[in-house]
Amino acid sequence: MFRPQIKVFDCTIRDGGLMNNSNFTFATVRAVYKAMCEAGVDYVELGYRNSKKMFSPSEYGVWRFCPEEELRKVVNGIDPRGTVVSIMMDAHKAFPEDLLPREKSVAGMVRVATYVKDVDKAIRLCNDAVAKGYETCVNIMAISHEGGPFLDEAFRQLEAETKAKAIYIVDSFGSLYSETVHFLIERMQMFVKTKEVGVHFHNNQQLAFANTIEGIIKGANYVDGTLYGLGRAAGNCPLEMLLGFLKNPKFNIVPVLDVIGKQIIPLRETMEWGYTIPYMLAGVLDAHPEGAMKWMAGPNKHDYAEFYRQITEDPEQ
Amino acid sequence: MFRPQIKVFDCTIRDGGLMNNSNFTFATVRAVYKAMCEAGVDYVELGYRNSKKMFSPSEYGVWRFCPEEELRKVVNGIDPRGTVVSIMMDAHKAFPEDLLPREKSVAGMVRVATYVKDVDKAIRLCNDAVAKGYETCVNIMAISHEGGPFLDEAFRQLEAETKAKAIYIVDSFGSLYSETVHFLIERMQMFVKTKEVGVHFHNNQQLAFANTIEGIIKGANYVDGTLYGLGRAAGNCPLEMLLGFLKNPKFNIVPVLDVIGKQIIPLRETMEWGYTIPYMLAGVLDAHPEGAMKWMAGPNKHDYAEFYRQITEDPEQ
């Protein structure tokens, strides 16, 4: 029933950090890490290793930078049972000098997030991380806006020029349907032969879990989820459902359920993620969620007809 | 881009009525009806035509019975623009004598909901409705518990013995994945040759919309949705996303967005539907949502590990 090759990534703290400037409490991060180790989740992404030249530490919490001493405190005394710590570096917001050699780091995996246009920066970061001893992945963001020759070239370069374990399709805007998921994976597989396919989906149209299943059916072996779907705007594929679907007996769902009830549900008092009409409309229209997030923070958040008018208004007319 | 044969059913009031004993205000029902007419939705199901012998009118609201005089007040003065009123009759809770001839009724469509075991009752109700001049559908509930010879027999009988427009796959427990949707539709199509396939999905695993898309890909032309997913427990396929996906230019999404903001969002103060961990677990385990609904109404609703322990406890050990 299950495919042992599939690796599950929890990125609750990393993607959820896009909703609170990475300002999670230490207790929450440690509880999430502990639960992932107990649940048998393969990787747990505790934040970004982005540059303080690009983000002000007075505005952003520590999980935007993941300094080694903080990571060390998180994992201290917890049996990892095979769970590997991951950090994400944005191709255009991170620098190689912020990454220590693997043996001096708590992290074992570095994921590089990139737009197609920044793929050369991503390759540089990825190769630096490989040289320093890390496992790596490259995550191609906003992929719903791609599909032409530059995407093919990015696939070709990533295949030829990196040692990444997986290349990810990232549906940043939550606009893909099963047919577009199939199309993009088939396209990638034309060029990427020696690396795994990864999938990271957003839930604007409540399709993050469904699209992850479709990815798995097409061969993706690196799959992302977050606890209770916590993530930017409509959030991500809920990790708890993914584990139920995968049926790998190595997973234990009880610590996952427990940490959701104790750590994630209380966050809803100060953070609003998940399905809303503005996020859905942004997904249908393949638009960045920023406009919808602004609308949701405004005084007329349930005036959906007005938001629709604004988001579909043609500025050239 | 669009398939003109596809008929969209709104069943907000009918399925949502399973969360509030069909106690919607008249103003809400009329506003939903008006919005569906303006949006170009093909059918709007305003409730059940079940028997007062089976449900006490002191406990259940008027939309559990849909008396003709109430339906007439709902539609009075509103241009239907082609939208047809539907009512649902439960095979084991409704009787033919409660159905007037079509020309004396506001409804044009009767949908008969049935378990496989009650299919003979369903056929009797369906044929009575056809004889009285209505369009009909037969909705096979709890279909995730079926798949053996009795389901085949039901398909065979419904094909041979009724004039239903469509036979529906109803995932009452929200447990189907795309593979099981494909399987069930292919199975139905082996026996049902002269009727359309219909699909009605629940959202326990956030798959109601995705499974509806999969149904459409496999040929389903009768598809159900509800406003903002309002329906029993985790709810249904959100109608607003369905219209976005279908791309039929006859649909107008603005009245749909508007009625959600004005009528459906306020209901969340007194009704809790949508994704929760207990509903999700019921879906994964293919169980009736009743236990999860009871848990959600109790004092420890976020103690998910304990709910999981109870729902997976083997009573025979």
XYZ file of C-alpha atoms in Angstrom:
634
model
C 0.000 0.000 0.000
C 2.794 2.493 0.718
C 5.800 3.735 -1.252
C 8.865 3.680 0.994
C 10.762 6.149 -1.206
C 8.427 8.998 -0.267
C 10.012 11.625 2.003
C 7.709 13.867 3.995
C 8.713 17.450 4.791
C 7.059 19.441 7.537
C 7.467 23.161 6.864
C 5.033 24.574 9.434
C 7.495 26.985 11.014
C 9.120 28.021 7.746
C 5.985 28.651 5.662
C 3.907 29.723 8.662
C 6.622 32.306 9.270
C 5.349 34.148 6.198
C 2.234 34.952 8.249
C 3.962 36.278 11.390
C 7.388 37.462 10.190
C 8.820 34.233 11.601
C 7.921 35.285 15.143
C 7.104 31.900 16.662
C 7.914 31.339 20.310
C 10.774 29.028 21.158
C 8.303 26.709 22.928
C 6.212 26.300 19.772
C 9.218 25.562 17.570
C 10.614 23.027 20.007
C 7.214 21.330 20.403
C 6.833 21.077 16.626
C 10.338 19.648 16.258
C 9.724 17.085 19.004
C 6.396 16.034 17.512
C 7.938 15.567 14.061
C 10.694 13.364 15.504
C 8.133 11.263 17.351
C 5.867 11.067 14.297
C 8.653 9.803 12.037
C 8.425 12.727 9.597
C 11.571 12.722 7.444
C 12.450 16.429 7.467
C 11.381 19.346 9.603
C 12.066 22.813 8.249
C 12.577 25.210 11.152
C 12.817 28.401 9.130
C 14.867 30.382 6.669
C 18.594 30.962 6.684
C 18.195 34.315 4.986
C 20.536 37.265 5.231
C 20.262 40.002 7.817
C 21.254 42.324 4.987
C 17.875 41.531 3.398
C 15.634 41.316 6.498
C 15.883 43.492 9.569
C 16.189 41.457 12.773
C 14.159 44.134 14.516
C 11.217 43.318 12.245
C 11.678 39.600 11.719
C 11.895 36.823 14.250
C 14.813 34.513 14.723
C 13.334 31.776 12.462
C 13.929 34.000 9.444
C 17.666 33.524 10.062
C 17.897 30.267 12.042
C 21.209 30.963 13.769
C 22.937 27.740 14.731
C 22.794 28.473 18.463
C 19.001 28.753 18.306
C 18.654 25.546 16.294
C 20.892 23.798 18.801
C 18.618 24.845 21.662
C 15.582 23.533 19.775
C 16.975 20.046 19.231
C 18.864 19.763 22.527
C 18.009 16.551 24.362
C 15.389 15.347 21.862
C 15.979 12.010 20.153
C 15.711 12.810 16.418
C 14.904 9.162 15.493
C 15.957 9.873 11.919
C 14.223 13.233 11.458
C 16.536 15.712 9.727
C 16.452 19.475 10.318
C 16.025 21.530 7.156
C 16.560 25.243 6.552
C 15.492 27.223 3.502
C 17.576 29.807 1.682
C 15.913 32.200 -0.768
C 18.051 32.453 -3.890
C 17.715 36.216 -3.968
C 17.805 36.854 -0.203
C 20.541 34.560 1.143
C 24.301 34.289 0.790
C 26.729 31.357 0.944
C 28.751 32.931 3.757
C 25.798 32.423 6.136
C 26.088 28.645 5.840
C 28.540 26.772 8.085
C 30.061 23.432 7.084
C 27.608 20.586 7.678
C 29.559 19.121 10.590
C 29.215 22.395 12.511
C 25.484 22.688 11.841
C 22.311 21.250 13.343
C 20.730 21.214 9.881
C 21.271 18.366 7.440
C 19.184 19.671 4.548
C 19.288 22.997 2.738
C 16.430 23.866 0.419
C 16.964 26.704 -2.004
C 13.806 28.541 -3.060
C 14.001 30.358 -6.360
C 12.060 31.995 -9.124
C 12.921 30.767 -12.587
C 14.688 34.066 -13.296
C 17.015 33.528 -10.302
C 17.989 29.952 -11.121
C 21.687 30.798 -11.514
C 21.760 32.231 -7.991
C 19.981 29.110 -6.778
C 22.527 26.844 -8.419
C 25.363 28.746 -6.773
C 23.765 28.419 -3.323
C 22.896 24.780 -3.906
C 26.407 23.859 -4.992
C 27.904 25.715 -2.059
C 25.667 23.726 0.314
C 26.565 20.442 -1.363
C 30.271 21.295 -1.108
C 29.782 21.968 2.596
C 28.239 18.519 3.052
C 24.458 19.150 3.072
C 21.670 17.401 1.283
C 19.898 19.917 -0.945
C 16.686 20.566 -2.852
C 15.772 23.389 -5.217
C 12.210 24.697 -5.008
C 10.895 26.552 -8.060
C 8.403 29.103 -6.771
C 5.489 30.748 -8.602
C 5.653 27.965 -11.160
C 2.068 28.605 -12.302
C 3.410 31.699 -14.060
C 5.905 29.596 -16.004
C 5.726 26.847 -18.593
C 7.670 28.261 -21.509
C 11.297 27.926 -22.630
C 12.797 29.534 -19.496
C 11.268 26.853 -17.289
C 12.653 24.137 -19.574
C 16.056 25.791 -19.371
C 15.860 25.943 -15.576
C 15.029 22.221 -15.440
C 17.917 21.454 -17.812
C 20.389 23.526 -15.792
C 19.302 22.111 -12.439
C 19.697 18.605 -13.812
C 23.143 19.276 -15.304
C 24.657 21.690 -12.822
C 23.490 20.595 -9.354
C 23.499 17.601 -7.064
C 20.077 18.448 -5.556
C 18.151 15.426 -4.267
C 14.896 16.849 -5.613
C 13.556 19.677 -7.745
C 10.285 21.052 -6.418
C 7.209 22.384 -8.132
C 5.944 25.172 -5.851
C 2.418 26.459 -6.472
C 2.919 29.747 -4.613
C -0.435 31.135 -5.707
C -2.582 28.048 -5.158
C -3.826 28.125 -8.707
C -2.927 24.698 -10.073
C -5.515 22.014 -10.853
C -4.727 18.318 -11.206
C -4.278 18.739 -14.955
C -1.663 21.493 -14.522
C 0.112 19.444 -11.854
C 0.320 16.528 -14.276
C 1.509 18.824 -17.068
C 4.294 20.421 -15.006
C 5.588 17.138 -13.617
C 5.618 15.518 -17.047
C 7.466 18.569 -18.354
C 10.041 18.369 -15.555
C 10.537 14.658 -16.148
C 11.545 15.392 -19.753
C 14.652 17.169 -18.459
C 15.257 15.983 -14.895
C 16.286 12.329 -14.946
C 18.615 11.851 -11.981
C 16.697 13.734 -9.277
C 13.414 13.277 -7.512
C 10.313 15.412 -8.122
C 9.132 17.408 -5.115
C 5.756 19.113 -4.644
C 4.725 22.036 -2.453
C 1.181 23.306 -2.879
C -0.903 26.143 -1.486
C -4.493 25.783 -0.449
C -6.272 28.785 -1.978
C -8.658 26.461 -3.794
C -8.570 23.688 -1.175
C -6.473 21.680 -3.606
C -3.144 21.485 -1.763
C -3.721 17.959 -0.453
C -5.427 16.768 -3.632
C -2.626 18.132 -5.804
C -0.063 16.468 -3.543
C -1.834 13.160 -4.129
C -1.763 13.831 -7.874
C 1.945 14.616 -7.592
C 2.532 11.318 -5.814
C 0.560 9.481 -8.497
C 2.865 11.077 -11.113
C 5.951 9.986 -9.179
C 6.811 12.803 -6.769
C 8.720 11.379 -3.805
C 9.380 14.620 -1.879
C 6.156 16.016 -0.476
C 5.536 19.029 1.750
C 2.915 19.561 4.407
C 2.310 21.790 7.411
C 0.458 21.214 10.649
C -3.223 22.062 10.167
C -2.176 23.647 6.878
C -0.491 26.605 8.615
C 1.186 28.713 5.960
C 0.918 31.855 3.908
C -2.638 33.044 3.268
C -4.764 29.953 2.572
C -1.937 27.791 3.856
C -0.525 24.474 2.681
C -1.248 20.793 2.404
C -2.206 19.666 5.928
C 0.490 17.255 7.091
C -1.976 15.235 9.180
C -3.947 14.211 6.078
C -0.817 13.422 4.126
C 0.311 10.928 6.786
C -3.155 9.326 6.722
C -2.995 8.964 2.964
C 0.570 7.609 2.812
C -0.093 4.627 5.086
C 3.617 4.106 5.811
C 3.607 2.256 9.148
C 6.702 4.179 10.251
C 4.524 7.252 10.792
C 2.760 7.858 14.098
C -0.068 10.378 13.785
C -0.738 10.793 17.518
C 2.071 13.317 18.247
C 0.942 15.237 15.160
C -2.655 15.465 16.410
C -1.436 16.379 19.854
C 0.826 19.237 18.785
C -1.905 20.633 16.524
C -4.340 20.788 19.438
C -1.819 22.239 21.880
C 0.336 24.562 19.761
C -1.279 25.282 16.405
C -4.965 25.778 17.248
C -4.112 28.494 19.831
C -2.202 30.418 17.125
C -5.515 31.015 15.379
C -6.270 33.715 17.918
C -3.567 35.924 16.414
C -3.033 34.513 12.908
C -5.699 33.959 10.247
C -4.732 31.358 7.687
C -6.843 28.956 5.671
C -9.636 29.165 3.110
C -11.285 32.539 2.613
C -13.022 34.012 -0.415
C -10.283 36.603 -1.165
C -7.543 33.949 -1.042
C -9.671 31.682 -3.224
C -10.183 34.430 -5.808
C -6.432 35.130 -5.866
C -5.896 31.409 -6.512
C -8.475 31.207 -9.302
C -6.939 34.296 -10.913
C -3.363 33.023 -10.391
C -2.416 36.164 -8.480
C 0.013 36.765 -5.608
C -1.865 36.525 -2.279
C -0.580 39.907 -1.096
C -3.611 41.847 -2.328
C -5.977 39.365 -0.695
C -4.001 39.464 2.559
C -4.280 43.246 2.582
C -8.036 43.032 1.907
C -8.473 40.536 4.745
C -6.743 42.957 7.128
C -9.037 45.826 6.085
C -12.413 46.953 7.410
C -14.633 45.335 4.734
C -13.105 41.904 4.554
C -16.455 40.180 3.835
C -17.392 42.515 0.975
C -16.290 39.927 -1.520
C -18.063 41.413 -4.526
C -16.047 44.618 -4.097
C -12.772 42.708 -3.731
C -13.625 40.770 -6.880
C -14.297 44.014 -8.734
C -10.928 45.383 -7.701
C -8.898 42.254 -8.411
C -10.423 41.821 -11.866
C -10.324 45.502 -12.819
C -8.255 46.075 -15.908
C -5.906 48.967 -15.111
C -5.390 49.658 -18.809
C -9.019 50.496 -19.505
C -12.797 25.435 -22.369
C -16.192 24.593 -20.860
C -18.552 21.618 -21.194
C -22.076 22.928 -21.751
C -23.685 19.644 -20.655
C -22.602 20.150 -17.050
C -25.462 20.982 -14.666
C -24.610 22.655 -11.374
C -26.674 21.979 -8.270
C -26.610 24.261 -5.264
C -27.672 22.345 -2.163
C -26.672 24.835 0.536
C -30.054 24.878 2.277
C -30.671 21.163 1.944
C -27.280 19.831 3.079
C -26.686 22.745 5.447
C -29.995 21.783 7.030
C -28.251 18.711 8.441
C -26.324 21.105 10.696
C -29.269 23.107 12.051
C -32.268 20.770 11.701
C -33.246 22.746 8.595
C -33.879 25.866 10.671
C -32.817 28.539 8.195
C -34.644 31.851 8.259
C -36.956 32.663 5.371
C -34.747 35.651 4.506
C -31.677 33.423 4.102
C -33.487 30.908 1.912
C -34.932 33.601 -0.307
C -31.566 35.353 -0.626
C -29.881 32.073 -1.606
C -32.590 31.329 -4.171
C -32.310 34.819 -5.666
C -28.510 34.630 -5.851
C -28.636 31.239 -7.584
C -31.074 32.571 -10.198
C -28.854 35.586 -10.831
C -25.722 33.433 -10.943
C -27.176 31.065 -13.557
C -26.862 27.963 -11.376
C -28.989 25.206 -12.924
C -30.724 23.808 -9.836
C -31.206 25.079 -6.314
C -32.231 22.555 -3.697
C -34.265 24.297 -1.017
C -34.614 21.360 1.340
C -36.119 17.957 1.917
C -39.645 16.848 1.191
C -39.537 14.332 3.998
C -42.497 13.025 5.973
C -43.806 14.562 9.164
C -44.330 10.985 10.291
C -40.530 10.639 10.343
C -39.489 14.090 11.598
C -41.306 16.136 14.219
C -42.150 19.645 12.995
C -41.546 20.883 16.527
C -37.911 19.817 16.238
C -37.232 20.398 12.562
C -37.572 23.555 10.524
C -39.821 24.000 7.549
C -37.032 23.204 5.038
C -37.095 19.579 6.176
C -40.578 19.342 4.622
C -40.645 22.143 2.017
C -44.411 22.677 1.958
C -45.527 24.153 -1.358
C -46.843 27.365 0.226
C -43.386 28.086 1.698
C -41.597 27.363 -1.563
C -44.053 29.664 -3.326
C -43.214 32.505 -0.948
C -39.484 31.960 -1.557
C -39.704 32.247 -5.337
C -42.467 34.875 -5.472
C -41.494 37.790 -7.684
C -37.984 36.550 -8.492
C -37.107 35.913 -12.124
C -35.805 32.322 -12.169
C -33.844 32.862 -15.439
C -33.778 29.105 -15.975
C -32.880 28.037 -12.430
C -35.011 25.074 -11.335
C -36.080 24.420 -7.736
C -35.142 20.971 -6.453
C -36.319 19.093 -3.375
C -34.835 15.951 -1.909
C -36.756 12.921 -0.653
C -35.015 10.330 1.512
C -35.955 6.856 0.299
C -36.571 5.665 3.852
C -38.079 8.856 5.252
C -40.441 10.139 2.548
C -43.668 8.979 0.957
C -45.178 9.475 -2.492
C -48.376 11.015 -1.080
C -46.365 14.087 -0.019
C -45.597 14.955 -3.631
C -48.123 17.004 -5.650
C -48.326 16.774 -9.421
C -45.578 18.860 -11.069
C -47.979 21.489 -12.393
C -49.119 22.285 -8.849
C -45.568 22.510 -7.493
C -42.868 25.137 -7.397
C -40.256 22.380 -7.695
C -39.214 20.936 -11.023
C -36.654 18.415 -9.806
C -36.980 15.650 -7.225
C -33.809 13.982 -6.008
C -34.189 10.709 -4.150
C -31.416 9.952 -1.644
C -30.942 6.305 -0.817
C -28.641 3.745 0.695
C -27.950 0.766 -1.508
C -30.121 -1.394 0.729
C -33.121 0.924 0.153
C -32.840 1.104 -3.617
C -36.263 -0.475 -4.182
C -37.885 2.252 -2.088
C -35.894 4.820 -4.053
C -37.090 3.418 -7.358
C -40.702 3.593 -6.186
C -40.328 7.258 -5.158
C -38.442 8.115 -8.322
C -41.030 6.535 -10.595
C -43.856 8.229 -8.726
C -42.124 11.607 -9.245
C -41.565 10.900 -12.949
C -45.235 9.931 -13.338
C -46.197 13.227 -11.708
C -44.097 15.142 -14.236
C -40.832 15.902 -12.395
C -37.246 15.534 -13.464
C -35.501 13.143 -11.089
C -32.123 11.993 -9.860
C -31.194 9.149 -7.525
C -28.351 9.807 -5.073
C -26.586 6.751 -3.648
C -25.395 7.741 -0.179
C -22.537 6.287 1.870
C -21.125 4.796 -1.314
C -17.649 4.460 0.217
C -19.045 1.506 2.185
C -20.124 -0.208 -1.030
C -18.390 -1.625 -4.054
C -19.521 -5.238 -4.088
C -22.344 -7.065 -5.860
C -25.174 -5.096 -4.188
C -23.863 -1.840 -5.613
C -23.682 -3.405 -9.069
C -27.242 -4.620 -8.649
C -28.388 -1.152 -7.593
C -26.752 0.394 -10.670
C -28.386 -2.256 -12.878
C -31.818 -1.703 -11.356
C -31.626 2.092 -11.510
C -30.640 1.867 -15.171
C -33.424 -0.580 -16.055
C -36.256 0.527 -13.788
C -36.089 4.352 -13.599
C -36.116 7.396 -15.814
C -33.752 9.349 -13.549
C -31.682 11.975 -15.364
C -28.633 11.122 -13.288
C -27.387 8.614 -10.737
C -25.209 10.186 -8.069
C -22.171 8.964 -6.229
C -22.492 10.454 -2.734
C -19.404 10.361 -0.514
C -21.304 10.878 2.739
C -18.244 10.265 4.893
C -15.726 12.305 2.924
C -13.408 9.350 2.595
C -12.908 8.980 -1.159
C -9.627 9.790 -2.899
C -9.303 10.457 -6.633
C -8.540 6.792 -7.251
C -11.730 5.648 -5.529
C -13.747 8.290 -7.378
C -12.394 6.974 -10.676
C -13.102 3.396 -9.615
C -16.719 4.055 -8.621
C -17.539 6.073 -11.733
C -16.008 3.448 -14.015
C -17.994 0.815 -12.154
C -21.223 2.781 -12.561
C -20.566 3.311 -16.244
C -20.446 -0.471 -16.758
C -24.146 -0.643 -15.865
C -25.600 2.833 -16.326
C -25.617 3.698 -20.023
C -28.604 5.989 -20.558
C -28.251 8.328 -17.585
C -25.742 10.915 -16.491
C -23.273 10.447 -13.646
C -23.712 12.835 -10.727
C -21.222 13.563 -7.929
C -21.744 14.868 -4.401
C -18.705 14.970 -2.146
C -17.991 15.849 1.462
C -14.999 17.807 2.579
C -13.606 15.895 5.576
C -10.255 15.602 3.825
C -10.534 18.859 1.863
C -11.103 16.758 -1.222
C -14.701 17.664 -2.114
C -13.742 20.148 -4.826
C -10.815 18.059 -6.073
C -12.967 14.928 -6.265
C -15.652 16.887 -8.120
C -13.028 17.871 -10.687
C -11.989 14.212 -10.952
C -15.652 13.281 -11.419
C -15.963 15.830 -14.220
C -12.802 14.460 -15.850
C -14.408 10.986 -15.756
C -17.588 12.324 -17.375
C -19.883 13.398 -14.526
C -22.262 16.085 -15.787
C -24.325 16.622 -12.607
C -22.219 18.276 -9.927
C -23.158 19.487 -6.451
C -21.820 22.391 -4.471
C -22.838 24.577 -1.550
C -22.096 28.181 -0.701
C -18.794 28.387 1.193
C -19.045 24.608 1.541
C -21.906 24.823 4.073
C -23.055 21.291 4.818
C -22.896 18.496 7.297
C -19.756 18.405 9.435
C -16.817 19.290 7.168
C -19.283 20.448 4.541
C -19.335 20.100 0.776
C -17.664 21.212 -2.412
C -17.692 25.034 -2.311
C -19.931 26.215 -5.140
C -17.901 29.382 -5.667
C -14.804 27.379 -6.656
C -16.802 25.067 -8.874
C -18.093 28.018 -10.925
C -14.533 29.336 -11.223
C -13.334 25.973 -12.486
C -16.168 25.390 -14.962
C -15.584 28.604 -16.931
C -19.066 28.495 -18.501
C -19.720 32.138 -19.425
C -23.392 31.745 -18.454
C -22.371 31.794 -14.781
C -22.025 35.050 -12.870
C -19.981 34.667 -9.699
C -20.735 38.111 -8.240
C -24.159 37.258 -6.702
C -22.572 34.101 -5.284
C -19.774 36.068 -3.587
C -22.286 38.605 -2.381
C -24.688 36.149 -0.764
C -21.791 34.327 0.906
C -20.618 37.553 2.540
C -24.086 38.674 3.572
C -25.896 35.445 4.474
C -23.471 32.554 4.915
C -20.539 34.102 6.812
C -22.864 35.358 9.601
C -24.167 31.797 10.078
C -20.718 30.826 11.345
C -21.578 32.473 14.641
C -24.067 29.716 15.398
C -23.011 26.821 13.121
C -19.551 25.237 12.918
C -18.908 23.504 9.638
C -15.718 22.956 7.673
C -12.385 21.258 8.212
C -11.578 20.129 11.740
C -9.332 17.331 12.975
C -12.215 15.128 14.238
C -14.076 15.403 10.916
C -10.836 14.685 9.076
C -10.205 11.561 11.156
C -13.756 10.340 10.517
C -13.104 10.804 6.794
C -9.768 8.982 6.837
C -11.374 6.131 8.758
C -14.478 6.114 6.513
C -16.783 6.603 9.499
C -20.110 8.425 9.898
C -19.471 12.019 11.073
C -21.887 11.691 14.009
C -19.193 10.693 16.520
C -16.979 13.582 15.412
C -19.905 16.025 15.590
C -20.603 14.893 19.149
C -16.909 15.298 20.046
C -16.858 18.806 18.564
C -19.832 19.757 20.745
C -18.116 18.460 23.892
C -15.778 20.161 26.374
C -12.462 18.773 25.034
C -12.922 19.357 21.343
C -9.221 20.089 20.743
C -7.992 16.951 22.532
C -7.491 15.232 19.217
C -5.246 12.452 20.488
C -8.021 11.308 22.837
C -10.643 11.445 20.065
C -8.311 9.416 17.857
C -7.892 6.853 20.624
C -11.651 6.497 20.969
C -12.473 6.344 17.269
C -9.801 3.719 16.596
C -10.500 1.641 19.699
C -11.453 -1.863 18.759
C -14.580 -2.685 20.791
C -13.938 -6.402 20.400
C -10.611 -6.390 22.202
